[in-house]
Short mmCIF file of C-alpha atoms in Angstrom, two decimals:
data_model
loop_
_atom_site.label_atom_id
_atom_site.label_comp_id
_atom_site.label_asym_id
_atom_site.label_seq_id
_atom_site.Cartn_x
_atom_site.Cartn_y
_atom_site.Cartn_z
CA MET A 1 64.02 84.64 73.48
CA LYS A 2 66.72 86.50 74.68
CA PRO A 3 66.49 88.06 78.32
CA LEU A 4 65.01 92.05 77.81
CA SER A 5 68.15 92.94 80.23
CA ARG A 6 70.68 91.20 77.12
CA LEU A 7 69.17 92.94 74.54
CA SER A 8 69.23 96.59 75.86
CA ALA A 9 72.71 96.35 76.61
CA ALA A 10 73.77 94.81 72.97
CA SER A 11 70.86 98.58 72.04
CA ASP A 12 73.15 100.53 74.24
CA LEU A 13 76.31 98.84 72.72
CA THR A 14 74.75 99.79 69.44
CA LEU A 15 74.16 103.00 70.22
CA GLY A 16 77.06 103.85 71.62
CA LEU A 17 79.26 102.61 68.51
CA ILE A 18 76.98 104.91 66.37
CA GLY A 19 77.54 107.91 68.36
CA ALA A 20 81.46 107.29 68.27
CA ILE A 21 81.42 106.97 64.66
CA LEU A 22 79.85 109.68 63.74
CA ALA A 23 81.55 111.84 66.46
CA VAL A 24 84.82 110.47 64.61
CA ALA A 25 83.06 111.61 61.39
CA ALA A 26 82.42 114.70 62.28
CA TRP A 27 85.97 114.95 63.57
CA GLU A 28 87.52 114.48 60.50
CA ILE A 29 84.95 116.23 57.69
CA SER A 30 85.28 119.78 60.15
CA ALA A 31 89.14 119.39 59.91
CA ARG A 32 89.29 118.57 56.38
CA THR A 33 86.89 121.44 55.86
CA GLY A 34 88.42 124.08 57.91
CA LEU A 35 86.14 124.34 60.32
CA VAL A 36 88.75 123.80 62.44
CA ASP A 37 92.80 124.49 61.69
CA PRO A 38 94.14 121.22 61.38
CA ALA A 39 97.37 122.09 62.85
CA ILE A 40 96.20 122.60 65.86
CA PHE A 41 93.71 119.89 65.97
CA PRO A 42 94.39 117.64 63.06
CA SER A 43 91.79 114.75 62.40
CA PRO A 44 91.92 111.29 63.47
CA SER A 45 93.65 109.91 59.92
CA LEU A 46 95.97 113.17 60.01
CA ALA A 47 96.78 111.98 63.64
CA ILE A 48 97.76 108.46 63.13
CA ARG A 49 99.84 109.66 60.17
CA ALA A 50 101.57 111.78 62.13
CA ALA A 51 102.05 108.96 65.16
CA ALA A 52 103.23 106.30 62.27
CA GLU A 53 106.05 108.55 61.00
CA ARG A 54 106.44 109.51 64.69
CA LEU A 55 106.65 106.50 66.61
CA THR A 56 107.15 102.51 65.90
CA ALA A 57 104.47 99.75 67.12
CA GLU A 58 107.02 99.14 69.85
CA THR A 59 107.74 102.40 71.19
CA VAL A 60 103.48 102.70 71.30
CA ALA A 61 103.65 98.84 72.62
CA ASP A 62 106.14 100.20 75.64
CA ASN A 63 104.75 103.24 76.20
CA LEU A 64 100.76 101.55 76.80
CA PHE A 65 102.52 98.95 78.74
CA TRP A 66 104.21 101.20 81.52
CA SER A 67 100.77 103.11 81.58
CA LEU A 68 98.92 100.26 82.37
CA LEU A 69 101.38 99.07 85.00
CA ARG A 70 101.72 102.41 86.56
CA VAL A 71 97.56 102.79 86.94
CA PHE A 72 97.23 99.36 88.01
CA SER A 73 99.37 99.12 90.90
CA GLY A 74 98.39 102.38 91.89
CA PHE A 75 95.09 101.40 91.65
CA LEU A 76 95.06 98.17 93.23
CA LEU A 77 96.80 99.62 96.39
CA GLY A 78 94.73 102.64 96.47
CA ALA A 79 91.08 100.51 96.24
CA LEU A 80 92.59 98.16 98.34
CA ALA A 81 93.55 100.72 101.53
CA GLY A 82 90.12 103.03 100.82
CA ALA A 83 87.89 99.97 100.90
CA ALA A 84 89.47 99.01 104.42
CA VAL A 85 89.50 101.99 105.60
CA GLY A 86 85.91 102.91 104.33
CA ILE A 87 84.33 99.85 105.60
CA ALA A 88 85.70 100.19 109.25
CA ALA A 89 84.80 103.50 109.43
CA GLY A 90 80.97 103.02 108.83
CA TRP A 91 81.10 99.73 110.84
CA TYR A 92 82.64 100.85 113.89
CA ARG A 93 81.79 104.53 115.21
CA GLY A 94 84.64 104.97 117.43
CA PHE A 95 86.66 105.06 113.70
CA GLY A 96 84.68 106.58 111.76
CA ALA A 97 84.76 109.80 114.24
CA LEU A 98 88.31 109.72 114.02
CA ALA A 99 89.22 109.18 110.64
CA ARG A 100 86.60 111.08 108.95
CA PRO A 101 87.67 114.39 109.16
CA LEU A 102 91.28 114.11 108.03
CA ILE A 103 89.69 111.95 105.41
CA GLU A 104 87.71 115.05 104.51
CA LEU A 105 90.59 117.65 104.74
CA LEU A 106 92.36 115.64 102.87
CA ARG A 107 90.18 114.51 99.97
CA PRO A 108 89.48 118.02 97.94
CA ILE A 109 93.05 118.38 97.12
CA PRO A 110 94.23 117.72 93.57
CA PRO A 111 97.09 114.36 93.03
CA LEU A 112 98.64 117.00 91.36
CA ALA A 113 99.31 118.87 94.50
CA TRP A 114 101.09 115.97 95.87
CA ILE A 115 103.90 115.79 93.27
CA PRO A 116 106.27 117.67 95.22
CA LEU A 117 105.49 115.60 98.33
CA ALA A 118 106.15 112.82 96.56
CA ILE A 119 109.13 113.12 95.04
CA ILE A 120 110.17 114.18 98.88
CA TRP A 121 109.67 111.22 99.89
CA PHE A 122 109.68 108.95 97.30
CA GLY A 123 112.21 110.02 94.86
CA LEU A 124 112.36 109.97 91.19
CA GLY A 125 111.19 106.17 91.03
CA GLU A 126 108.24 104.40 90.34
CA PRO A 127 106.84 104.59 93.80
CA SER A 128 106.46 108.26 93.74
CA LYS A 129 104.24 108.00 90.49
CA PHE A 130 102.59 105.22 92.33
CA PHE A 131 101.61 107.36 94.77
CA ILE A 132 99.57 110.05 93.33
CA ILE A 133 97.98 107.01 91.34
CA PHE A 134 97.00 106.04 94.27
CA LEU A 135 95.42 109.13 96.08
CA GLY A 136 93.48 109.24 92.74
CA ALA A 137 91.73 105.77 93.65
CA PHE A 138 91.88 105.91 97.32
CA PHE A 139 89.39 108.71 97.64
CA PRO A 140 86.33 108.12 95.98
CA VAL A 141 86.65 103.79 97.19
CA VAL A 142 86.85 105.60 101.00
CA THR A 143 84.12 107.38 99.92
CA ALA A 144 81.91 104.80 98.63
CA ALA A 145 82.64 102.38 101.28
CA TYR A 146 81.67 104.34 103.82
CA GLN A 147 78.04 105.63 102.44
CA GLY A 148 77.76 101.48 101.62
CA MET A 149 78.00 100.82 105.40
CA ARG A 150 76.55 103.78 107.12
CA SER A 151 73.30 103.03 104.32
CA ILE A 152 72.73 99.07 104.79
CA ASP A 153 69.54 98.84 106.73
CA PRO A 154 69.21 98.60 110.20
CA MET A 155 66.43 95.78 110.12
CA LEU A 156 69.25 93.35 107.73
CA LEU A 157 71.69 93.95 110.38
CA LYS A 158 68.81 92.94 113.09
CA ALA A 159 68.04 89.49 111.23
CA ALA A 160 70.96 88.36 111.36
CA GLN A 161 71.92 89.21 114.45
CA THR A 162 69.15 86.64 115.41
CA PHE A 163 70.82 83.35 113.23
CA GLY A 164 73.34 84.17 115.89
CA LEU A 165 75.38 86.25 113.56
CA SER A 166 77.61 89.08 115.28
CA GLY A 167 81.20 90.84 114.77
CA VAL A 168 83.49 90.64 112.51
CA PRO A 169 81.52 87.15 111.13
CA LEU A 170 78.36 89.75 110.38
CA LEU A 171 80.18 92.53 108.90
CA LEU A 172 81.99 89.75 106.57
CA ARG A 173 78.76 88.00 105.73
CA VAL A 174 76.07 90.46 105.50
CA ALA A 175 77.91 94.14 106.08
CA VAL A 176 79.89 93.86 103.25
CA PRO A 177 77.59 92.64 100.53
CA ALA A 178 75.22 94.68 101.63
CA ALA A 179 77.16 97.42 100.75
CA ALA A 180 78.70 96.49 97.44
CA PRO A 181 76.80 98.80 94.79
CA ASP A 182 78.23 101.37 96.75
CA LEU A 183 81.57 100.22 97.20
CA ALA A 184 81.45 98.85 93.26
CA THR A 185 80.71 102.83 92.33
CA GLY A 186 83.60 103.87 93.91
CA VAL A 187 85.63 101.47 91.97
CA ARG A 188 84.75 102.42 88.72
CA ILE A 189 85.19 106.12 89.53
CA GLY A 190 88.20 105.24 91.10
CA TRP A 191 89.64 103.39 88.20
CA GLY A 192 88.63 106.38 85.76
CA LEU A 193 89.71 108.68 88.41
CA SER A 194 93.81 106.61 88.54
CA PHE A 195 94.01 108.00 84.82
CA GLY A 196 92.87 110.69 84.83
CA VAL A 197 95.59 111.38 87.12
CA LEU A 198 98.11 109.00 85.13
CA VAL A 199 99.92 112.18 82.98
CA ALA A 200 100.39 114.29 86.09
CA ALA A 201 102.43 111.46 87.70
CA GLU A 202 104.16 111.01 84.39
CA LEU A 203 105.36 114.66 84.65
CA ILE A 204 107.64 112.44 87.55
CA ALA A 205 111.11 111.87 85.83
CA ALA A 206 109.20 109.24 83.43
CA ASP A 207 110.98 108.37 80.31
CA ARG A 208 108.19 105.88 79.48
CA GLY A 209 104.54 105.41 79.52
CA LEU A 210 101.56 107.64 77.17
CA GLY A 211 101.67 110.27 79.71
CA TYR A 212 105.54 110.81 79.12
CA MET A 213 105.19 110.11 75.32
CA ILE A 214 102.62 113.40 75.35
CA ILE A 215 104.57 115.73 77.34
CA ASN A 216 107.53 114.84 75.57
CA GLU A 217 105.69 115.58 72.11
CA ARG A 218 104.49 118.97 73.59
CA ASN A 219 108.15 120.19 75.45
CA THR A 220 110.72 118.85 72.23
CA GLY A 221 107.73 120.73 69.42
CA GLY A 222 106.66 117.05 67.89
CA SER A 223 103.59 116.95 66.51
CA VAL A 224 99.83 117.58 67.45
CA GLY A 225 98.93 114.13 65.57
CA VAL A 226 101.08 112.47 68.42
CA ILE A 227 99.58 114.08 71.18
CA VAL A 228 95.93 112.80 70.33
CA VAL A 229 96.68 109.66 69.57
CA GLY A 230 98.18 109.23 73.00
CA ILE A 231 95.06 111.34 74.68
CA LEU A 232 92.94 109.11 72.49
CA LEU A 233 95.17 105.85 73.66
CA ILE A 234 94.45 106.78 76.66
CA GLY A 235 90.96 107.27 76.28
CA ALA A 236 90.34 104.08 75.08
CA LEU A 237 92.32 102.27 77.24
CA ASN A 238 90.25 103.31 80.62
CA LEU A 239 87.43 102.38 78.44
CA ILE A 240 88.29 99.14 77.72
CA THR A 241 89.35 97.95 80.69
CA ASP A 242 86.34 99.39 82.91
CA ALA A 243 84.31 97.59 81.10
CA ALA A 244 86.11 94.63 82.00
CA ILE A 245 85.95 95.69 85.20
CA GLY A 246 82.01 96.47 85.57
CA ALA A 247 80.86 93.38 84.26
CA ALA A 248 83.61 91.81 86.78
CA ILE A 249 81.80 93.98 89.65
CA LYS A 250 78.62 93.12 88.00
CA ARG A 251 79.37 89.13 88.70
CA TRP A 252 80.67 89.55 92.04
CA ILE A 253 77.79 91.26 93.43
CA GLY A 254 75.11 88.91 91.47
CA ARG A 255 76.77 86.51 93.46
CA TRP A 256 76.03 87.84 96.57
CA HIS A 257 72.31 89.21 95.63
CA GLY A 258 71.58 86.18 93.49
CA ALA A 259 71.38 88.42 90.74
#
């Protein structure tokens, strides 16, 4: 017999697919019956047809590649920096007292507001785009890592100390694994926000990428269908990659927690 958890996951996946199919069907019917204006919000079939007429497969693949490269690069830098700062702030009280006010001061600022400074600091090339995406990943990860470290059961640390662990070994072998679930939550949120700021990052003199494709279509008075397809591609790319990251995190945490 299959474990209950696997059956539950399969049921959730099936329900999710059914929900997505019903939503697409309702969208298609609404556009075809005139409930919504197809010129403003075309049906999925019309949007795909418009994109196929205006874009080649090579163009779409190139835009997908550059967007994914930017998201992954910015996210990786942001997540690593956020995890390091958050863990250090949660573990070393003095550093936490120094770093937390600055983090809380900067955290509410939307990445879009950093674009002028990003251009001044890094120019119009790829580093400025990585920086904007970096910000989208850094703050949720640093916050989650800090909260995870601060919520560790003190009895767990005391028990580890009775076995002779202290300092960095105690941090790496006990504290970080105990904070892993919170850190994993921050990573998932940070990955999603990295996609959320992708279009903003590709406002910076980009000539490739899904965000560029959407903005360029709007600026040139192109097809709304291409814009819709671009938005859906960003969502689909995020959905697929988030599922892969979620599976990897589950194995990572399971190895530490014996799941």
